[in-house]
Short mmCIF file of C-alpha atoms in Angstrom, two decimals:
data_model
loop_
_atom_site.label_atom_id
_atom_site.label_comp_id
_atom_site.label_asym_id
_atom_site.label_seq_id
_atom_site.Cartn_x
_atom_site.Cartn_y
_atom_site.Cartn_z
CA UNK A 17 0.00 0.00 0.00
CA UNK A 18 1.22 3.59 -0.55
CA UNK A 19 1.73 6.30 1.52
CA UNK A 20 0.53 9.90 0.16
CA UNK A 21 3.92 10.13 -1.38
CA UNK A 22 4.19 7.49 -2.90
CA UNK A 23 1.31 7.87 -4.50
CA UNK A 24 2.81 11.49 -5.89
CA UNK A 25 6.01 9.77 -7.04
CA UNK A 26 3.71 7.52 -9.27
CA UNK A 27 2.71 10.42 -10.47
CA UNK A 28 5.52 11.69 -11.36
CA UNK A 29 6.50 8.85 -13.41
CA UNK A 30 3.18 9.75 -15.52
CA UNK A 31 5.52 13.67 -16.77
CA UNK A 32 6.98 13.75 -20.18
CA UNK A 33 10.48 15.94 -21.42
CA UNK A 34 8.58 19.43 -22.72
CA UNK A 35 5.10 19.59 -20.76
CA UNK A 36 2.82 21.82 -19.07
CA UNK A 37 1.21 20.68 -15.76
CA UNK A 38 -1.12 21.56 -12.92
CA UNK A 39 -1.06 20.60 -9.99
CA UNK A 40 -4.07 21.08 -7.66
CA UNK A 41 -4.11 21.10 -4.17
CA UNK A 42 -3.11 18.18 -1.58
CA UNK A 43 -1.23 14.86 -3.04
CA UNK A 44 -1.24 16.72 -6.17
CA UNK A 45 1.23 19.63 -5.10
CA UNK A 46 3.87 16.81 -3.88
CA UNK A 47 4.20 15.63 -7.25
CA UNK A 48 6.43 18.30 -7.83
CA UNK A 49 9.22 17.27 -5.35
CA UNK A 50 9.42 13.85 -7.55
CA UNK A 51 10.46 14.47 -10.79
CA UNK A 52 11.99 11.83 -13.06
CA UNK A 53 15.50 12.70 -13.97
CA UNK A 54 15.98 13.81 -17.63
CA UNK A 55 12.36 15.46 -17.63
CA UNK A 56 11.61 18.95 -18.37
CA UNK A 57 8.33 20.42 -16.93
CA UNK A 58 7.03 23.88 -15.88
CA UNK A 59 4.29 24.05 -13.20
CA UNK A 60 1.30 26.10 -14.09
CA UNK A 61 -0.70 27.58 -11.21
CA UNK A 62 -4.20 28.75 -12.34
CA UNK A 63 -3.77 32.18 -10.35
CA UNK A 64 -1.38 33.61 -12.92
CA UNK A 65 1.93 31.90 -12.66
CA UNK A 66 4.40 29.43 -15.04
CA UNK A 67 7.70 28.31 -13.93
CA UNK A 68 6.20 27.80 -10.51
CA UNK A 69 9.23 27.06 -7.95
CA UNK A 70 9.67 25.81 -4.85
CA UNK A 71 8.73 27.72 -1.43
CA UNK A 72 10.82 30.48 -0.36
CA UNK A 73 13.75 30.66 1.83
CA UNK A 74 12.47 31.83 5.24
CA UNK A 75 12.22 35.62 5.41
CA UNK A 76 11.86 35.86 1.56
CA UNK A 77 8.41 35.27 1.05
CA UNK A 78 6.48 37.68 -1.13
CA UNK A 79 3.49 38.52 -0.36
CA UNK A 80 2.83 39.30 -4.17
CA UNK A 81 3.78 36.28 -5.33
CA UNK A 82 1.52 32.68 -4.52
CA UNK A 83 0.10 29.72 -5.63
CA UNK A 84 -3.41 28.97 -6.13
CA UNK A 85 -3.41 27.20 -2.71
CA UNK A 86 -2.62 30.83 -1.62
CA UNK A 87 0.73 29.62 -0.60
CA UNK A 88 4.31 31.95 -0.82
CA UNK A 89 6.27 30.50 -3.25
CA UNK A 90 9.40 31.36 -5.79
CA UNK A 91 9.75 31.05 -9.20
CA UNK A 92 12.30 29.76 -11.88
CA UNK A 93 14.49 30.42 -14.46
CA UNK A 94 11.63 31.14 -17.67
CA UNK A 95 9.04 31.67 -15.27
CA UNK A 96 6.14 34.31 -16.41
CA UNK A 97 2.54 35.57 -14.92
CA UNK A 98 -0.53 36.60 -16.65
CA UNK A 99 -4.08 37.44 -15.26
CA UNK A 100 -6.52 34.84 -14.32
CA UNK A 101 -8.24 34.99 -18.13
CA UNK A 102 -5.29 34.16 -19.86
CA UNK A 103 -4.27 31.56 -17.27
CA UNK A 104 -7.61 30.00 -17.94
CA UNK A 105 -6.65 30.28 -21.49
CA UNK A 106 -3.99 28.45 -20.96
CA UNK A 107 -6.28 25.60 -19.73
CA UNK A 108 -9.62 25.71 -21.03
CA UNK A 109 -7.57 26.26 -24.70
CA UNK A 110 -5.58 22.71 -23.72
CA UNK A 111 -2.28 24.54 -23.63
CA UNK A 112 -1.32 22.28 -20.52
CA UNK A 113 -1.21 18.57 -20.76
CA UNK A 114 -1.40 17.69 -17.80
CA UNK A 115 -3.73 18.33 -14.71
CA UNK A 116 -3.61 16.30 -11.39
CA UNK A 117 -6.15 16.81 -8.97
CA UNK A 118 -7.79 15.42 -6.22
CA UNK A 119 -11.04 13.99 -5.60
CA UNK A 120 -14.35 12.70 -3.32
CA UNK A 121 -15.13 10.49 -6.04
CA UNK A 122 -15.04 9.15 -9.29
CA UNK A 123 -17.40 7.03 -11.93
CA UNK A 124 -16.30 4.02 -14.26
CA UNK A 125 -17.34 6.80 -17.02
CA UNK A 126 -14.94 9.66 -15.74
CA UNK A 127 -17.02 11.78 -13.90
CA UNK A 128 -15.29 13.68 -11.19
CA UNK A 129 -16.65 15.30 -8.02
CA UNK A 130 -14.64 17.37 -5.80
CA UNK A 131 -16.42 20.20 -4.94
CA UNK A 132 -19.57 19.95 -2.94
CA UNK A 133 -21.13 18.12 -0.38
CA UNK A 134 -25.12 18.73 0.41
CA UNK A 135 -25.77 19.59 3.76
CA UNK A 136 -22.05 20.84 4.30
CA UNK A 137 -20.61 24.47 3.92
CA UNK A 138 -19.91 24.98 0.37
CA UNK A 139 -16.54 26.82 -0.22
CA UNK A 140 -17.24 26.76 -4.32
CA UNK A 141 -15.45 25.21 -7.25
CA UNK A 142 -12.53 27.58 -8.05
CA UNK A 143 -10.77 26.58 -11.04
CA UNK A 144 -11.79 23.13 -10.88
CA UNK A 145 -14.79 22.79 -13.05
CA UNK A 146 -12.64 24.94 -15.95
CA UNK A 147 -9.30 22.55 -15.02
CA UNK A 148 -11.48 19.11 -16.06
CA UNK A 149 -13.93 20.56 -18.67
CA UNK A 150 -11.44 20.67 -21.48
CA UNK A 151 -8.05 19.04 -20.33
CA UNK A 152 -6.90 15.80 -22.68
CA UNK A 153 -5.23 14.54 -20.04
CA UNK A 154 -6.78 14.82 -16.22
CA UNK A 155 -5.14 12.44 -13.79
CA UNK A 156 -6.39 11.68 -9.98
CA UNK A 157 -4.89 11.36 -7.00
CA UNK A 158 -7.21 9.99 -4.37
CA UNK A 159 -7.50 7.15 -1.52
CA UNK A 160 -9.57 4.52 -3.07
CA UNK A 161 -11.97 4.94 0.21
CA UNK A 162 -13.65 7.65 2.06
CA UNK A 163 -13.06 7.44 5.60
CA UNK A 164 -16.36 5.60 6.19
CA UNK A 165 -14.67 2.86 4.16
CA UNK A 166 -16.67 3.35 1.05
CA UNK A 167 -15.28 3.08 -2.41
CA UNK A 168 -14.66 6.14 -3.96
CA UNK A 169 -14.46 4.54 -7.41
CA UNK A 170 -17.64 4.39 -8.20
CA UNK A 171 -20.84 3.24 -11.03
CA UNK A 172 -21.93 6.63 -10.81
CA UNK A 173 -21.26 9.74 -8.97
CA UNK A 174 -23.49 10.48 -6.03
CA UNK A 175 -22.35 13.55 -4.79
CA UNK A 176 -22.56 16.80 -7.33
CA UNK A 177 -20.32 16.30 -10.00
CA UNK A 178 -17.36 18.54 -11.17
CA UNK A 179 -17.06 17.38 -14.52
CA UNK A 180 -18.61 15.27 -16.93
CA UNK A 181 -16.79 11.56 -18.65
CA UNK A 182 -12.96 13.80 -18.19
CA UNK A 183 -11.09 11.45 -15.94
CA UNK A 184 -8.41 9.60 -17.56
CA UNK A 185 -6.76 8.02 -14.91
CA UNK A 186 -6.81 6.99 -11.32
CA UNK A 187 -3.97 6.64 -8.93
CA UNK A 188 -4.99 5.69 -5.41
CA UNK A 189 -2.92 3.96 -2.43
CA UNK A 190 -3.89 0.72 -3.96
CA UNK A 191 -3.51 0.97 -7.76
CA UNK A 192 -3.14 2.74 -11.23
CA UNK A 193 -6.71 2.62 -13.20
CA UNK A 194 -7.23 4.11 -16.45
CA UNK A 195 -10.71 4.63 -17.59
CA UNK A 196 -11.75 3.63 -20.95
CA UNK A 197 -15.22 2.99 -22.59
CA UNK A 198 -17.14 3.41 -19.06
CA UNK A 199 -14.62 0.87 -17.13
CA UNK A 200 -11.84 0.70 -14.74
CA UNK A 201 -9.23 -0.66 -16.34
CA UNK A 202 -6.68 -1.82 -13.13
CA UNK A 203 -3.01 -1.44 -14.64
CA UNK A 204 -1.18 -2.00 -11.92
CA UNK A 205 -1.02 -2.91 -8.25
CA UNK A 206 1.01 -1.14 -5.31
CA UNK A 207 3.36 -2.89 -3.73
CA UNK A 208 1.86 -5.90 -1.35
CA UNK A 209 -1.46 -5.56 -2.44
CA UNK A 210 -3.56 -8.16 -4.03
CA UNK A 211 -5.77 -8.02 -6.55
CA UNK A 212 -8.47 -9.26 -4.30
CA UNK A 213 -8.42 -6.33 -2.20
CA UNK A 214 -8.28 -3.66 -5.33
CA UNK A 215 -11.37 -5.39 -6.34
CA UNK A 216 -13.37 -5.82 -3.25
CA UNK A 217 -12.85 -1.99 -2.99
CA UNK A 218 -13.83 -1.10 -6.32
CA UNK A 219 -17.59 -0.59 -6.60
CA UNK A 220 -17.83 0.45 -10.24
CA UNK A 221 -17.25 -1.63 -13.27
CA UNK A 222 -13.49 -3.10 -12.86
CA UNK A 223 -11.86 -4.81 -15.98
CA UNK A 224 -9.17 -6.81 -14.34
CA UNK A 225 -6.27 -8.64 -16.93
CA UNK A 226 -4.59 -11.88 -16.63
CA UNK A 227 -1.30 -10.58 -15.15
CA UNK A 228 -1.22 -6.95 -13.11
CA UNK A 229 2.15 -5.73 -12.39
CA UNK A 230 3.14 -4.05 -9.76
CA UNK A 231 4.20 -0.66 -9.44
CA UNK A 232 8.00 0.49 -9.82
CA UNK A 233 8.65 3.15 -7.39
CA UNK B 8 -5.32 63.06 -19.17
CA UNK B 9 -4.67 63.23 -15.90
CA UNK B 10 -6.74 60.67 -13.75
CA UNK B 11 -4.97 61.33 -10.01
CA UNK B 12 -7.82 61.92 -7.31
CA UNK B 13 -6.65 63.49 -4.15
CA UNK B 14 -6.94 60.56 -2.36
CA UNK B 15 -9.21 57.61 -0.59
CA UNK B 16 -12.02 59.44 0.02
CA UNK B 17 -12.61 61.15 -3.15
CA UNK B 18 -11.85 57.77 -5.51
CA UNK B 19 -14.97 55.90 -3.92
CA UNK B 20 -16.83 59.00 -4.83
CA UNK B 21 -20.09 57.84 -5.78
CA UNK B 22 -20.78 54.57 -4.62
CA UNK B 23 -23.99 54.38 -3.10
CA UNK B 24 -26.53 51.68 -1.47
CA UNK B 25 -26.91 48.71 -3.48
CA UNK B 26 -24.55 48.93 -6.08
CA UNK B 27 -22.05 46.03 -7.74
CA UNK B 28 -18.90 46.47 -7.45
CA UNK B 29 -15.82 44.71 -8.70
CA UNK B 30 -12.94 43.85 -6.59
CA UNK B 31 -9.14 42.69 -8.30
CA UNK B 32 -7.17 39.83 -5.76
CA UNK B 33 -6.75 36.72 -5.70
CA UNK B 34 -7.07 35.40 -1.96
CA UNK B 35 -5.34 38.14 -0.41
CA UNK B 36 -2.83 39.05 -3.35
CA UNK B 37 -3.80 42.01 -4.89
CA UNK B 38 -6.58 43.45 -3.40
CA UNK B 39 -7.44 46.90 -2.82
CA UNK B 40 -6.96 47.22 0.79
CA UNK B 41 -7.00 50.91 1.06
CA UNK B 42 -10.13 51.17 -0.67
CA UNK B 43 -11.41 48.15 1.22
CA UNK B 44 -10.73 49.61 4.81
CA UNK B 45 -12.58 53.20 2.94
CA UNK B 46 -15.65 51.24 1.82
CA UNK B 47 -15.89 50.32 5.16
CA UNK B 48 -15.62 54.09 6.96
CA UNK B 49 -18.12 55.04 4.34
CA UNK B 50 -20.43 52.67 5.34
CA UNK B 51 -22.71 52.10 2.01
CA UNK B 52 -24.71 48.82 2.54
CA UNK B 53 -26.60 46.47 0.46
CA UNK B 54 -23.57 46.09 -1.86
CA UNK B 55 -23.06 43.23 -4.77
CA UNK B 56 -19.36 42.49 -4.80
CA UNK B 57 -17.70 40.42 -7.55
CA UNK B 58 -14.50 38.85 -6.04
CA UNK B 59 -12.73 36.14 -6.44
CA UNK B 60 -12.25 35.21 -2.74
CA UNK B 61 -14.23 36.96 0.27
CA UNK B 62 -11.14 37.72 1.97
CA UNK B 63 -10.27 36.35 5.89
CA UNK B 64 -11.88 37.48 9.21
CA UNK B 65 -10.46 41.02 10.43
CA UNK B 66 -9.20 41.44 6.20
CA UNK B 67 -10.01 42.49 3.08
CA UNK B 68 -13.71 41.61 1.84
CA UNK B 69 -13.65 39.97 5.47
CA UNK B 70 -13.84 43.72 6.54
CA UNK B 71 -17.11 44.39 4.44
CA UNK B 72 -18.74 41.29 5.88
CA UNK B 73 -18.32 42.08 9.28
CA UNK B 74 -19.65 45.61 8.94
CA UNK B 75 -22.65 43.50 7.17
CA UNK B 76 -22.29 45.92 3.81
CA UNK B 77 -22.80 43.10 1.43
CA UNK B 78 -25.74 41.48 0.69
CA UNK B 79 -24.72 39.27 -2.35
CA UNK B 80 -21.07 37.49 -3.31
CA UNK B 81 -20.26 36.68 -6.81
CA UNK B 82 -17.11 34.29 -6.12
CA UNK B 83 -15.35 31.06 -7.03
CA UNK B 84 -14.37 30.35 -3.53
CA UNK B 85 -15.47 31.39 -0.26
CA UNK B 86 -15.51 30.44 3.41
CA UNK B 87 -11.93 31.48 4.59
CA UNK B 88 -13.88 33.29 7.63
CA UNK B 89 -16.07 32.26 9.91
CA UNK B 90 -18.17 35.35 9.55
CA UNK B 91 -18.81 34.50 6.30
CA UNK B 92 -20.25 31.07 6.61
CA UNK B 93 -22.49 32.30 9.68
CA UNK B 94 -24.29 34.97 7.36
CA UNK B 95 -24.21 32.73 4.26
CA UNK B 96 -25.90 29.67 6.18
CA UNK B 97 -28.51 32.47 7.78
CA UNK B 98 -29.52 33.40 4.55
CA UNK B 99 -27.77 37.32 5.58
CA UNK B 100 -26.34 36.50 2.56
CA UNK B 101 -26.58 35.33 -1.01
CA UNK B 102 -23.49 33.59 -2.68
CA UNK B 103 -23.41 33.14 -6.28
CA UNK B 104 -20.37 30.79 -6.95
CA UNK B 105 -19.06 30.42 -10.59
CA UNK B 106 -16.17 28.24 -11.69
CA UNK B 107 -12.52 30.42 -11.45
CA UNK B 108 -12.11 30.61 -15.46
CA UNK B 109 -15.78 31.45 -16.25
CA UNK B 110 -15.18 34.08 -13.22
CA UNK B 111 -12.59 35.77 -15.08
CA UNK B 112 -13.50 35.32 -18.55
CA UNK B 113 -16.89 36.79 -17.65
CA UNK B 114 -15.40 40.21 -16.32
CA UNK B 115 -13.13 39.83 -19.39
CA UNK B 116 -16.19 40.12 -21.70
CA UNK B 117 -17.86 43.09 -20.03
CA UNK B 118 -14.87 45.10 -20.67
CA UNK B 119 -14.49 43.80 -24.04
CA UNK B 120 -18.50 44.14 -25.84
CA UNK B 121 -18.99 40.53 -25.32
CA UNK B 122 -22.31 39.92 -23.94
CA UNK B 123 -22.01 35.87 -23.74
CA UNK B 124 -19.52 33.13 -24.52
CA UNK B 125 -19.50 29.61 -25.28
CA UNK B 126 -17.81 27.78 -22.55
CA UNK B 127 -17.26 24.02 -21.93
CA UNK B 128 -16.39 24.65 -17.98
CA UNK B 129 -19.35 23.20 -15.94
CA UNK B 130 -21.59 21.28 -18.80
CA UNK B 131 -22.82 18.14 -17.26
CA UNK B 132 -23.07 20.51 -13.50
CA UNK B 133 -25.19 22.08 -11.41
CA UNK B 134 -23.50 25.08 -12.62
CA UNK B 135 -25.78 24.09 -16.39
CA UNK B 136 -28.80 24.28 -15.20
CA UNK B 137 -30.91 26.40 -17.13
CA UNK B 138 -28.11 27.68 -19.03
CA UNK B 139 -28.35 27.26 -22.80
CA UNK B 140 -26.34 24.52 -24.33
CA UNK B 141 -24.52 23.76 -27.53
CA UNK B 142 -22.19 21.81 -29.59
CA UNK B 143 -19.11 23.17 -30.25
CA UNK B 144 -16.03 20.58 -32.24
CA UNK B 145 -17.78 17.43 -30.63
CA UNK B 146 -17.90 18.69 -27.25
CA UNK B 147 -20.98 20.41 -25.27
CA UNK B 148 -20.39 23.75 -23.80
CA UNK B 149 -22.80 26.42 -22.21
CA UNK B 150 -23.44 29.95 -22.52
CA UNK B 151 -22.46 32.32 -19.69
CA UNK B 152 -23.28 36.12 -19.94
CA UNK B 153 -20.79 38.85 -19.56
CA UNK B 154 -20.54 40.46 -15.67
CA UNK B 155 -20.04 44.52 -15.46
CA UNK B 156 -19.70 46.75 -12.37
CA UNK B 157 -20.96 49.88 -11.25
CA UNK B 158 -17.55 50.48 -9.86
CA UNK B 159 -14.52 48.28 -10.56
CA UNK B 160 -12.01 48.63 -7.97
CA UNK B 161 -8.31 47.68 -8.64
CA UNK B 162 -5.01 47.53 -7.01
CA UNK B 163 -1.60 47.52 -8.83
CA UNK B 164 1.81 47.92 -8.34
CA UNK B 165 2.90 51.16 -10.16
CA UNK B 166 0.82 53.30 -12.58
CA UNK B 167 0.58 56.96 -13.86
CA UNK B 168 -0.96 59.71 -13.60
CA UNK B 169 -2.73 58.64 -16.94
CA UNK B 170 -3.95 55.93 -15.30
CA UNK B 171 -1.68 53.16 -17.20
CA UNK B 172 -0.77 49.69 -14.59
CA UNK B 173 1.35 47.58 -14.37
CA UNK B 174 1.35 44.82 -11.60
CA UNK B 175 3.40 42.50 -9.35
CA UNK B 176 3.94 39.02 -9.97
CA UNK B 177 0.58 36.88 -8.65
CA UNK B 178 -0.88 40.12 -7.82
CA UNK B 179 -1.73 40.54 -11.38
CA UNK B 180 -4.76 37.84 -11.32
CA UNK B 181 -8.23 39.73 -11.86
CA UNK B 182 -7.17 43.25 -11.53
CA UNK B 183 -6.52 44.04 -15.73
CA UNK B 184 -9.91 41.60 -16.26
CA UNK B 185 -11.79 43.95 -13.64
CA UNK B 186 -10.69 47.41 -14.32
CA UNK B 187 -11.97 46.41 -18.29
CA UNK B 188 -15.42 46.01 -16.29
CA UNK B 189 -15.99 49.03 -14.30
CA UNK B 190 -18.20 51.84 -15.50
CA UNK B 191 -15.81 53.78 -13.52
CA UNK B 192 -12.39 51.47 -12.60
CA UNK B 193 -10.49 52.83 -9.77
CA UNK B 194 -7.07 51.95 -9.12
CA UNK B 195 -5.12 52.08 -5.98
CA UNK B 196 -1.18 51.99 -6.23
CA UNK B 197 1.98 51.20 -4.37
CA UNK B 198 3.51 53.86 -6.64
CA UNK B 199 1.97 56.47 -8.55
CA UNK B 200 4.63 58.05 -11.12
CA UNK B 201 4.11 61.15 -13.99
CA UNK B 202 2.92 59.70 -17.45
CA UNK B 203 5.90 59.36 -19.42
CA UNK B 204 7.62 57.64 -16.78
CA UNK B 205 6.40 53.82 -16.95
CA UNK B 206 7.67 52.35 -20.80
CA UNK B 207 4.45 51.91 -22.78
CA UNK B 208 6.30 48.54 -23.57
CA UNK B 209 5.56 46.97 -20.23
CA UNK B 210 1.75 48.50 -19.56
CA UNK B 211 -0.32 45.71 -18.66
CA UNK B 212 -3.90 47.71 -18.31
CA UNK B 213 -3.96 51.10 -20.78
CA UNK B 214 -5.30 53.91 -18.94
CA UNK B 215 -8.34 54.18 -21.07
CA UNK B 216 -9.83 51.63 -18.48
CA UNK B 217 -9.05 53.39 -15.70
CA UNK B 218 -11.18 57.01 -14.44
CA UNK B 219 -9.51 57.44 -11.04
CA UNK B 220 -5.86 56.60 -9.53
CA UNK B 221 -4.17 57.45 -5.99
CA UNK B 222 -1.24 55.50 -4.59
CA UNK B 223 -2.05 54.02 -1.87
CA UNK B 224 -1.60 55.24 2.27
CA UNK B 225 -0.10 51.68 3.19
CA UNK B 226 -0.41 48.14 1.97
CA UNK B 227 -0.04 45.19 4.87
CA UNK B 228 -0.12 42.79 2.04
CA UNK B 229 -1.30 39.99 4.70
CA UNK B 230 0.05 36.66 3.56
CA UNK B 231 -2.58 33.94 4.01
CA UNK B 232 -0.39 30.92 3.66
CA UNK B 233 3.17 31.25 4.61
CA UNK B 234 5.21 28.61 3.58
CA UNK B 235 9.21 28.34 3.47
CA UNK B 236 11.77 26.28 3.21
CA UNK B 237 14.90 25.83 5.47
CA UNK B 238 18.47 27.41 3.71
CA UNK B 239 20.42 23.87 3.38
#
């Protein structure tokens, strides 16, 4: 089973040499400490900032300059800002190709929601709903339960959705699952953990193949 | 054309009871503070404010809340104060939320002549409902309508006494998109310079948006999330 990072250093192994990627809040932002060696990305953050670095040295922070998680951070060499409709440009006009973000719960058809519980105080979507609705390639980062021990991979979504049929893939503590044609597809196992288990806690549709590797960390 | 106002006071000239106004920042990056902390001497209530955030308790739009000056928040996310969530789950107050990029796009188009746009952010959502729909390259999208203030109130780094901007890093984020908006756009800067002095190379709004400047008394520039790393 995997830990939060590993989950974010699987990840990681998902970045290609030359891309653009967000990261969204949680799991997601940790991906950035594990990048591959020999790969070249540049970390979009939806307030207005490319070429996102790491945080500042203590007593450098800048009040000016922040993350979409409202965090002080730095920049790098390249790095440039824009206002929040060009940075949704940048997204919504599938300028980034990647975007990694968590979620409450996803269905076997890629539906994602991550934004809103009824009955509970509703902080609002942010950029989410613009981050799924047009990205090629949207991956989660979720446990595979909620903390009543239900699945969170789901037939269909019960809580309101975020987006519709966007998900790609799912990486959880327990395995990598792509989604195609309105199934899980399970591609690989964490370490120690049997196939058994990844399907006892999957409640939507789970294809399952002959021989499921397990992951290289 | 010079565009200086004396100061605080005189740039919220005008706002009244009930009126929508537009305020830049991201979180707390950006915002107007000075004009915040006036809004709140002046005291005009029953105010529709389009902002990203709703600021923290004891700053920024926080401020406005507390006073209880607003009755409606346009916003993509909300409840970093606990003031806030108490009026918004008594009914005090009505929250519109709209998804970040629709937000800013929609503020974009008020400035710009466009009354509606074609989005695929939120098809398939709550967000949909009753919204018209069409079919754009395969994929569904839905139409959301422009968003325009009575007052668009902005805060940038440096700008002129023409009224050009230019702003700071993150701080950039709604500001240019809002001061497009505003049937009068008042900006409040860290340094206000003579025209001719900023390069007209590096002017990210134009001063045509923008009726009223000052520079600004002081700016706390309250980080909300301070996060560092050790020196090795």
């Amino acid at each position: 089973m995997l830990d939060k990072i590993g989950i974010a250093k699987r990840i990681a192994q998902e970045l290609r040499n030359g891309w653009y990627v967000n990261l969204g809040i949680g799991i997601p932002t940790l991906v950035a400490n594990y990048i591959p060696e020999g790969i070249e990305v540049e970390f979009q953050s939806e307030n207005g900032v490319l070429g996102m670095g790491p945080f500042p040295f203590e007593g450098e922070e800048d009040a000016d300059l922040i993350n979409a998680g409202k965090q002080t951070i730095t920049t790098l060499p390249g790095a440039s800002f824009f206002d929040s409709a060009e940075s949704f440009a940048m997204i919504r006009g599938q300028h980034v190709q990647l975007t990694v973000l968590g979620a409450m719960e996803v269905s076997q058809n890629g539906d994602i929601a991550n934004w809103k519980i009824p009955g509970k105080m509703v902080k609002g979507m942010g950029g989410a709903m613009d981050l799924v609705a047009s990205a090629d390639n949207i991956i989660v980062a979720m446990m595979h339960s909620n903390k009543a021990g239900e699945s969170k991979l789901l037939k269909n979504c019960t809580l309101p959705l975020t987006g519709v049929g966007c998900v790609k893939k799912v990486v959880t503590e327990l395995a990598v699952l792509e989604i195609i044609d309105g199934a899980f597809h399970l591609i690989e196992r964490a370490p120690g953990v049997s196939v058994e288990e990844i399907v006892g806690k999957t409640e939507g549709l789970l294809i399952v193949p002959e021989f499921v590797p397990e992951m290289q960390l | 054309m010079d565009k200086v106002v004396a100061n605080v006071s005189a740039a919220l000239d005008g706002i009244e009871d009930g009126m929508t106004l537009m305020l830049g920042g991201f979180g707390l990056c950006g915002i107007p503070e000075n004009s915040i902390l006036e809004l709140v001497k002046k005291g005009k209530k029953s105010l529709t404010c389009i902002s990203n955030n709703a600021g923290v308790d004891g700053f920024g739009l926080g401020l406005l809340l507390e006073s209880k000056q607003i009755k409606k928040m346009i916003s993509s996310y909300v409840g970093e104060n606990d003031e806030f969530e108490r009026q918004m789950l008594s009914g005090e107050l009505e929250v519109d939320l709209i998804p970040q990029g629709s937000l800013a796009e929609r503020c974009r188009a008020g400035g710009a002549g466009i009354p509606a746009f074609y989005t695929p952010a939120g098809f398939g959502t709550e967000i949909a409902e009753g919204k018209e729909t069409r079919i754009y390259n395969g994929r569904p999208h839905i139409l959301e309508s422009a968003l325009t203030a009575d007052f668009a109130i902005v805060k940038a780094w440096k700008g002129d006494t023409a009224g050009n901007l230019i702003y700071k890093a993150s701080a950039r984020n709604f500001n240019p998109l809002m001061a497009m908006a505003g049937k009068i756009t008042i900006a409040e800067v860290e340094e206000l310079v003579p025209a001719g002095t900023l390069d007209p190379n590096q002017i990210h709004t134009p001063g045509i948006f923008v009726q009223r400047i000052f520079q600004g008394k002081a700016f706390e520039k309250r980080i909300e999330q301070r996060t560092t790393r050790k020196k090795e």
